Structures are given as C-alpha cells and as structure tokens.
PDB file of C-alpha atoms and ligand atoms in Angstrom:
ATOM      1  CA  ALA R1431     146.260-139.260 133.988  1.00  0.00           C
ATOM      2  CA  THR R1432     142.671-139.945 132.919  1.00  0.00           C
ATOM      3  CA  LYS R1433     142.412-140.107 129.143  1.00  0.00           C
ATOM      4  CA  ILE R1434     139.574-137.992 127.826  1.00  0.00           C
ATOM      5  CA  ALA R1435     137.982-136.929 124.553  1.00  0.00           C
ATOM      6  CA  ILE R1436     136.361-133.511 124.328  1.00  0.00           C
ATOM      7  CA  PHE R1437     133.380-133.098 121.995  1.00  0.00           C
ATOM      8  CA  ALA R1438     132.622-129.533 120.900  1.00  0.00           C
ATOM      9  CA  SER R1439     130.692-127.736 118.160  1.00  0.00           C
ATOM     10  CA  GLY R1440     131.566-124.109 118.818  1.00  0.00           C
ATOM     11  CA  SER R1441     134.072-121.710 120.260  1.00  0.00           C
ATOM     12  CA  GLY R1442     135.688-124.202 122.600  1.00  0.00           C
ATOM     13  CA  SER R1443     136.235-121.922 125.582  1.00  0.00           C
ATOM     14  CA  ASN R1444     135.367-124.806 127.920  1.00  0.00           C
ATOM     15  CA  PHE R1445     137.834-127.049 126.113  1.00  0.00           C
ATOM     16  CA  GLN R1446     140.492-124.367 126.548  1.00  0.00           C
ATOM     17  CA  ALA R1447     139.724-123.933 130.264  1.00  0.00           C
ATOM     18  CA  ILE R1448     140.072-127.702 130.805  1.00  0.00           C
ATOM     19  CA  GLN R1449     143.307-127.911 128.806  1.00  0.00           C
ATOM     20  CA  GLU R1450     144.772-124.955 130.731  1.00  0.00           C
ATOM     21  CA  ALA R1451     143.828-126.572 134.059  1.00  0.00           C
ATOM     22  CA  ILE R1452     145.633-129.728 132.905  1.00  0.00           C
ATOM     23  CA  GLU R1453     148.718-127.721 131.937  1.00  0.00           C
ATOM     24  CA  ARG R1454     148.708-125.931 135.309  1.00  0.00           C
ATOM     25  CA  GLY R1455     148.697-129.359 136.978  1.00  0.00           C
ATOM     26  CA  GLU R1456     145.262-128.838 138.534  1.00  0.00           C
ATOM     27  CA  LEU R1457     143.562-131.660 136.656  1.00  0.00           C
ATOM     28  CA  ASP R1458     145.220-135.050 136.184  1.00  0.00           C
ATOM     29  CA  ALA R1459     143.915-135.768 132.692  1.00  0.00           C
ATOM     30  CA  LYS R1460     145.043-135.845 129.082  1.00  0.00           C
ATOM     31  CA  VAL R1461     142.945-134.696 126.135  1.00  0.00           C
ATOM     32  CA  GLU R1462     143.610-137.450 123.594  1.00  0.00           C
ATOM     33  CA  VAL R1463     141.391-135.955 120.902  1.00  0.00           C
ATOM     34  CA  VAL R1464     138.911-133.174 120.226  1.00  0.00           C
ATOM     35  CA  VAL R1465     135.879-134.413 118.288  1.00  0.00           C
ATOM     36  CA  THR R1466     133.822-131.877 116.348  1.00  0.00           C
ATOM     37  CA  ASP R1467     130.879-131.973 113.967  1.00  0.00           C
ATOM     38  CA  ARG R1468     131.727-128.430 112.776  1.00  0.00           C
ATOM     39  CA  PRO R1469     134.956-128.403 110.768  1.00  0.00           C
ATOM     40  CA  ASN R1470     135.040-124.575 110.812  1.00  0.00           C
ATOM     41  CA  ALA R1471     134.425-124.173 114.537  1.00  0.00           C
ATOM     42  CA  PHE R1472     136.952-122.102 116.493  1.00  0.00           C
ATOM     43  CA  VAL R1473     137.571-125.089 118.783  1.00  0.00           C
ATOM     44  CA  VAL R1474     139.595-126.634 115.914  1.00  0.00           C
ATOM     45  CA  THR R1475     142.009-123.677 115.934  1.00  0.00           C
ATOM     46  CA  ARG R1476     142.261-123.816 119.712  1.00  0.00           C
ATOM     47  CA  ALA R1477     143.044-127.560 119.633  1.00  0.00           C
ATOM     48  CA  GLU R1478     145.695-127.067 116.943  1.00  0.00           C
ATOM     49  CA  ASN R1479     147.313-124.341 119.038  1.00  0.00           C
ATOM     50  CA  PHE R1480     147.667-126.861 121.868  1.00  0.00           C
ATOM     51  CA  GLY R1481     148.880-129.574 119.482  1.00  0.00           C
ATOM     52  CA  ILE R1482     145.913-131.803 120.260  1.00  0.00           C
ATOM     53  CA  PRO R1483     144.583-134.102 117.492  1.00  0.00           C
ATOM     54  CA  VAL R1484     141.173-133.213 116.072  1.00  0.00           C
ATOM     55  CA  HIS R1485     138.618-135.579 114.586  1.00  0.00           C
ATOM     56  CA  THR R1486     136.120-133.711 112.422  1.00  0.00           C
ATOM     57  CA  PHE R1487     133.069-135.250 110.827  1.00  0.00           C
ATOM     58  CA  THR R1488     130.066-133.930 108.944  1.00  0.00           C
ATOM     59  CA  ALA R1489     126.974-135.733 110.165  1.00  0.00           C
ATOM     60  CA  LYS R1490     124.982-135.379 106.963  1.00  0.00           C
ATOM     61  CA  THR R1491     127.563-137.279 104.924  1.00  0.00           C
ATOM     62  CA  TYR R1492     126.849-140.428 106.972  1.00  0.00           C
ATOM     63  CA  GLU R1493     123.989-142.823 106.495  1.00  0.00           C
ATOM     64  CA  SER R1494     122.998-142.646 110.159  1.00  0.00           C
ATOM     65  CA  LYS R1495     123.986-141.492 113.635  1.00  0.00           C
ATOM     66  CA  GLU R1496     125.058-145.069 114.270  1.00  0.00           C
ATOM     67  CA  ALA R1497     127.522-144.839 111.356  1.00  0.00           C
ATOM     68  CA  TYR R1498     129.415-141.750 112.557  1.00  0.00           C
ATOM     69  CA  GLU R1499     129.228-142.786 116.206  1.00  0.00           C
ATOM     70  CA  THR R1500     130.670-146.218 115.360  1.00  0.00           C
ATOM     71  CA  GLU R1501     133.603-144.465 113.686  1.00  0.00           C
ATOM     72  CA  ILE R1502     134.075-142.284 116.774  1.00  0.00           C
ATOM     73  CA  VAL R1503     133.918-145.263 119.184  1.00  0.00           C
ATOM     74  CA  THR R1504     136.603-147.041 117.149  1.00  0.00           C
ATOM     75  CA  LEU R1505     138.826-143.962 117.345  1.00  0.00           C
ATOM     76  CA  LEU R1506     138.271-143.506 121.083  1.00  0.00           C
ATOM     77  CA  ARG R1507     138.923-147.183 121.848  1.00  0.00           C
ATOM     78  CA  ASP R1508     142.093-146.979 119.778  1.00  0.00           C
ATOM     79  CA  LYS R1509     143.268-144.087 121.977  1.00  0.00           C
ATOM     80  CA  ASN R1510     142.118-145.801 125.213  1.00  0.00           C
ATOM     81  CA  VAL R1511     139.823-142.894 126.008  1.00  0.00           C
ATOM     82  CA  GLU R1512     138.122-143.407 129.387  1.00  0.00           C
ATOM     83  CA  TRP R1513     135.756-140.418 129.574  1.00  0.00           C
ATOM     84  CA  ILE R1514     133.886-138.310 127.034  1.00  0.00           C
ATOM     85  CA  VAL R1515     133.568-134.650 128.017  1.00  0.00           C
ATOM     86  CA  LEU R1516     130.919-132.687 126.109  1.00  0.00           C
ATOM     87  CA  ALA R1517     131.761-128.988 125.885  1.00  0.00           C
ATOM     88  CA  GLY R1518     129.198-127.262 123.702  1.00  0.00           C
ATOM     89  CA  TYR R1519     128.580-130.356 121.553  1.00  0.00           C
ATOM     90  CA  MET R1520     125.196-129.537 120.063  1.00  0.00           C
ATOM     91  CA  ARG R1521     124.101-133.021 119.050  1.00  0.00           C
ATOM     92  CA  LEU R1522     122.157-135.675 120.901  1.00  0.00           C
ATOM     93  CA  ILE R1523     124.347-138.635 121.912  1.00  0.00           C
ATOM     94  CA  GLY R1524     123.024-141.856 120.360  1.00  0.00           C
ATOM     95  CA  ASP R1525     122.831-145.478 121.487  1.00  0.00           C
ATOM     96  CA  THR R1526     126.205-146.423 120.009  1.00  0.00           C
ATOM     97  CA  LEU R1527     128.169-143.938 122.124  1.00  0.00           C
ATOM     98  CA  LEU R1528     125.911-144.375 125.161  1.00  0.00           C
ATOM     99  CA  SER R1529     126.302-148.143 125.254  1.00  0.00           C
ATOM    100  CA  SER R1530     130.076-147.952 124.755  1.00  0.00           C
ATOM    101  CA  TYR R1531     130.592-145.208 127.376  1.00  0.00           C
ATOM    102  CA  THR R1532     127.748-145.829 129.850  1.00  0.00           C
ATOM    103  CA  ASN R1533     127.973-143.322 132.744  1.00  0.00           C
ATOM    104  CA  ARG R1534     131.268-142.136 131.275  1.00  0.00           C
ATOM    105  CA  ILE R1535     129.916-139.149 129.363  1.00  0.00           C
ATOM    106  CA  VAL R1536     129.643-135.798 131.083  1.00  0.00           C
ATOM    107  CA  ASN R1537     128.040-132.569 129.870  1.00  0.00           C
ATOM    108  CA  ILE R1538     127.911-128.920 130.876  1.00  0.00           C
ATOM    109  CA  HIS R1539     124.837-126.786 130.284  1.00  0.00           C
ATOM    110  CA  PRO R1540     124.341-123.043 130.858  1.00  0.00           C
ATOM    111  CA  SER R1541     121.195-123.185 133.031  1.00  0.00           C
ATOM    112  CA  LEU R1542     120.003-124.686 136.288  1.00  0.00           C
ATOM    113  CA  LEU R1543     118.584-127.913 134.832  1.00  0.00           C
ATOM    114  CA  PRO R1544     115.896-129.130 134.490  1.00  0.00           C
ATOM    115  CA  SER R1545     115.040-125.540 133.505  1.00  0.00           C
ATOM    116  CA  PHE R1546     115.873-124.451 129.965  1.00  0.00           C
ATOM    117  CA  PRO R1547     117.383-127.518 128.270  1.00  0.00           C
ATOM    118  CA  GLY R1548     118.360-127.415 124.591  1.00  0.00           C
ATOM    119  CA  LYS R1549     119.643-124.534 122.542  1.00  0.00           C
ATOM    120  CA  ASP R1550     120.266-120.977 123.768  1.00  0.00           C
ATOM    121  CA  ALA R1551     119.594-121.725 127.430  1.00  0.00           C
ATOM    122  CA  ILE R1552     120.804-118.258 128.424  1.00  0.00           C
ATOM    123  CA  GLY R1553     118.393-116.582 125.978  1.00  0.00           C
ATOM    124  CA  GLN R1554     115.572-118.851 127.191  1.00  0.00           C
ATOM    125  CA  ALA R1555     116.249-117.910 130.828  1.00  0.00           C
ATOM    126  CA  LEU R1556     116.349-114.172 130.056  1.00  0.00           C
ATOM    127  CA  ALA R1557     113.177-114.379 127.965  1.00  0.00           C
ATOM    128  CA  HIS R1558     111.482-116.065 130.914  1.00  0.00           C
ATOM    129  CA  GLY R1559     112.614-113.264 133.204  1.00  0.00           C
ATOM    130  CA  VAL R1560     114.275-115.450 135.838  1.00  0.00           C
ATOM    131  CA  LYS R1561     116.286-113.592 138.470  1.00  0.00           C
ATOM    132  CA  VAL R1562     118.708-116.466 139.047  1.00  0.00           C
ATOM    133  CA  THR R1563     120.114-118.872 136.495  1.00  0.00           C
ATOM    134  CA  GLY R1564     123.350-120.838 136.443  1.00  0.00           C
ATOM    135  CA  VAL R1565     125.377-123.791 135.267  1.00  0.00           C
ATOM    136  CA  THR R1566     124.865-127.562 135.521  1.00  0.00           C
ATOM    137  CA  VAL R1567     127.315-130.435 135.056  1.00  0.00           C
ATOM    138  CA  HIS R1568     125.625-133.813 134.605  1.00  0.00           C
ATOM    139  CA  LEU R1569     126.117-137.350 133.392  1.00  0.00           C
ATOM    140  CA  VAL R1570     124.642-137.930 129.945  1.00  0.00           C
ATOM    141  CA  ASP R1571     121.749-140.264 129.207  1.00  0.00           C
ATOM    142  CA  GLU R1572     119.563-140.562 126.096  1.00  0.00           C
ATOM    143  CA  GLY R1573     117.737-137.277 126.725  1.00  0.00           C
ATOM    144  CA  MET R1574     118.542-133.690 125.787  1.00  0.00           C
ATOM    145  CA  ASP R1575     120.439-132.168 128.736  1.00  0.00           C
ATOM    146  CA  THR R1576     119.024-134.759 131.153  1.00  0.00           C
ATOM    147  CA  GLY R1577     120.816-137.344 133.325  1.00  0.00           C
ATOM    148  CA  PRO R1578     122.068-137.350 136.926  1.00  0.00           C
ATOM    149  CA  ILE R1579     123.266-133.944 138.122  1.00  0.00           C
ATOM    150  CA  LEU R1580     126.831-133.820 139.449  1.00  0.00           C
ATOM    151  CA  ALA R1581     127.176-130.112 140.229  1.00  0.00           C
ATOM    152  CA  GLN R1582     125.373-126.798 139.904  1.00  0.00           C
ATOM    153  CA  ALA R1583     126.225-123.171 140.563  1.00  0.00           C
ATOM    154  CA  ALA R1584     124.011-120.096 140.425  1.00  0.00           C
ATOM    155  CA  VAL R1585     124.366-116.729 138.718  1.00  0.00           C
ATOM    156  CA  GLU R1586     122.192-113.671 139.384  1.00  0.00           C
ATOM    157  CA  VAL R1587     120.631-112.016 136.366  1.00  0.00           C
ATOM    158  CA  VAL R1588     121.271-108.298 136.738  1.00  0.00           C
ATOM    159  CA  ASP R1589     118.673-106.142 134.911  1.00  0.00           C
ATOM    160  CA  GLY R1590     118.094-108.861 132.315  1.00  0.00           C
ATOM    161  CA  ASN R1591     121.446-107.918 130.763  1.00  0.00           C
ATOM    162  CA  ARG R1592     122.445-110.608 128.273  1.00  0.00           C
ATOM    163  CA  GLU R1593     126.104-109.728 127.840  1.00  0.00           C
ATOM    164  CA  GLU R1594     126.753-109.470 131.556  1.00  0.00           C
ATOM    165  CA  THR R1595     124.895-112.722 132.300  1.00  0.00           C
ATOM    166  CA  GLU R1596     126.707-114.539 129.517  1.00  0.00           C
ATOM    167  CA  THR R1597     130.125-113.413 130.725  1.00  0.00           C
ATOM    168  CA  ARG R1598     129.361-114.534 134.267  1.00  0.00           C
ATOM    169  CA  ILE R1599     127.967-117.883 133.155  1.00  0.00           C
ATOM    170  CA  HIS R1600     130.948-118.684 130.961  1.00  0.00           C
ATOM    171  CA  ALA R1601     133.441-117.797 133.701  1.00  0.00           C
ATOM    172  CA  LEU R1602     131.502-119.978 136.137  1.00  0.00           C
ATOM    173  CA  GLU R1603     131.355-122.843 133.614  1.00  0.00           C
ATOM    174  CA  HIS R1604     135.122-122.889 133.242  1.00  0.00           C
ATOM    175  CA  GLU R1605     135.582-123.066 136.996  1.00  0.00           C
ATOM    176  CA  LEU R1606     132.802-125.587 137.744  1.00  0.00           C
ATOM    177  CA  TYR R1607     133.683-127.970 134.907  1.00  0.00           C
ATOM    178  CA  THR R1608     137.327-128.267 135.904  1.00  0.00           C
ATOM    179  CA  LYS R1609     136.434-128.737 139.577  1.00  0.00           C
ATOM    180  CA  THR R1610     133.777-131.376 138.850  1.00  0.00           C
ATOM    181  CA  LEU R1611     135.993-133.327 136.451  1.00  0.00           C
ATOM    182  CA  LYS R1612     138.721-133.373 139.074  1.00  0.00           C
ATOM    183  CA  GLN R1613     136.316-134.950 141.607  1.00  0.00           C
ATOM    184  CA  LEU R1614     135.030-137.403 139.016  1.00  0.00           C
ATOM    185  CA  PHE R1615     138.470-138.588 137.913  1.00  0.00           C
ATOM    186  CA  GLU R1616     139.801-138.930 141.461  1.00  0.00           C
ATOM    187  CA  LYS R1617     137.064-141.424 142.407  1.00  0.00           C
TER     188      LYS R1617
HETATM  189  C1  LIG J2704     128.602-123.535 126.751  1.00  0.00           C
HETATM  190  O1  LIG J2704     127.906-122.452 127.337  1.00  0.00           O
HETATM  191  C2  LIG J2704     127.919-124.843 127.085  1.00  0.00           C
HETATM  192  O2  LIG J2704     127.395-124.882 128.370  1.00  0.00           O
HETATM  193  C3  LIG J2704     126.833-124.886 126.040  1.00  0.00           C
HETATM  194  O3  LIG J2704     127.484-124.444 124.873  1.00  0.00           O
HETATM  195  C4  LIG J2704     128.471-123.473 125.232  1.00  0.00           C
HETATM  196  C5  LIG J2704     129.764-123.803 124.542  1.00  0.00           C
HETATM  197  O4  LIG J2704     130.724-122.780 124.743  1.00  0.00           O
HETATM  198  N1  LIG J2704     126.262-126.200 125.918  1.00  0.00           N
HETATM  199  C6  LIG J2704     124.972-126.445 125.702  1.00  0.00           C
HETATM  200  O5  LIG J2704     124.140-125.570 125.524  1.00  0.00           O
HETATM  201  C7  LIG J2704     124.570-127.910 125.708  1.00  0.00           C
HETATM  202  N2  LIG J2704     123.169-128.066 125.556  1.00  0.00           N
HETATM  203  P1  LIG J2704     132.259-123.043 124.387  1.00  0.00           P
HETATM  204  O6  LIG J2704     132.295-123.615 122.965  1.00  0.00           O
HETATM  205  O7  LIG J2704     132.910-121.693 124.436  1.00  0.00           O
HETATM  206  O8  LIG J2704     132.822-124.000 125.399  1.00  0.00           O
END
C-alpha cells in the first residue's frame, strides 16, 4: 500500500471519502497521518473516528513557514510517507515541503483551473455567472492552485444555485480524487 499523509484545514469530507475507498479495498493506500493547521477543524474528529494519528500545528506560533514545514517533513520521513494529499489545506506549500516531496504532492480544487484559484472557488464561479464549473486534481508547485493538471470533471450550474452546485461539486470531488489517486499510485 502507498503510504500517504492527508493535509486538511476544514471539514475533511475528502479525507473521509479517501479513507472509505481504502477500507472498501478500492484504493491501495494507507493514511499514516492527517496534518492540520486548524486544531478545531472537523477533520480531526473524523480522523480520530478512524483511529488515524493527527498532527496539529498552529502556524503563528512558529518563527517561519520553514520551521513548521521542517517539523512536518521530519514526521513524514519518520512514517515513510510517499505522497502528500492536500484535501482542503488552505495554506501555500513552501520550499521545504516542495523540495522534500517534489512531484509527490497532489491537490484538489473546486473549479476548472486555471479559472478561480484561491479561496471560495465555488462562490467566485457563481459570482462570475459561469454555466459550467467543476473539479481539478493537480500536482502541486510553488503557486496557488497551479501545477500540472492530472484530472478534471465538469458540473453544470443550475440557476446559479449555490447549495445545489456545492453538493454536486463535493460529490464529484470525492469520486474524482479517489479515482485519480488510484491511477497515480498504480504507476
Ligand atoms: C474542497 O472543496 C476542496 O476542493 C477545497 O476545500 C474543500 C475542502 O472540503 N480546496 C481548495 O479550495 C484548495 N484551494 P473538505 O474539507 O470537506 O474535504
């Protein structure tokens, strides 16, 4: 099984979808640790429910990004983590992580990149009035939601309805992320 770390800052529904795919035997991977910069995020509860170790850190208590990323790299190396899977991790990845896990960090984003990078991509897309939006899985580089695209899938925006669009995007994310990780890890 491919050893992975999942980085998340929020609800963790993508983490849960990946963990459930692993438990169903659909994805040959093992989540060695969940890393979060938000100690109160719901992803922590989800990870505990699955019995998966959590590493929490508070960025502002460190001198620099390099300092907390160095701590994370040490932890990941210790656990022989091969891939970093970002699942709603709302922080830019710095040089320390990028140079230790070059082309081994993958991200999911709720838009058809390069449209609407950054925060609240769904809100940005609706505000723009697009009729089609979607989901992108990509390798991570130094930019915000940039890097080589691995997979995309589209979602129609029906009557600019936020709730409906959000529900469809999240369901599609869970499916596309698992499928793309499977292809990536089987290479
Ligand atoms: C997901 O929609 C993910 O694509 C997005 O955060 C959400 C996390 O949901 N990521 C980004 O916007 C990255 N720029 P989750 O915590 O329920 O998995």
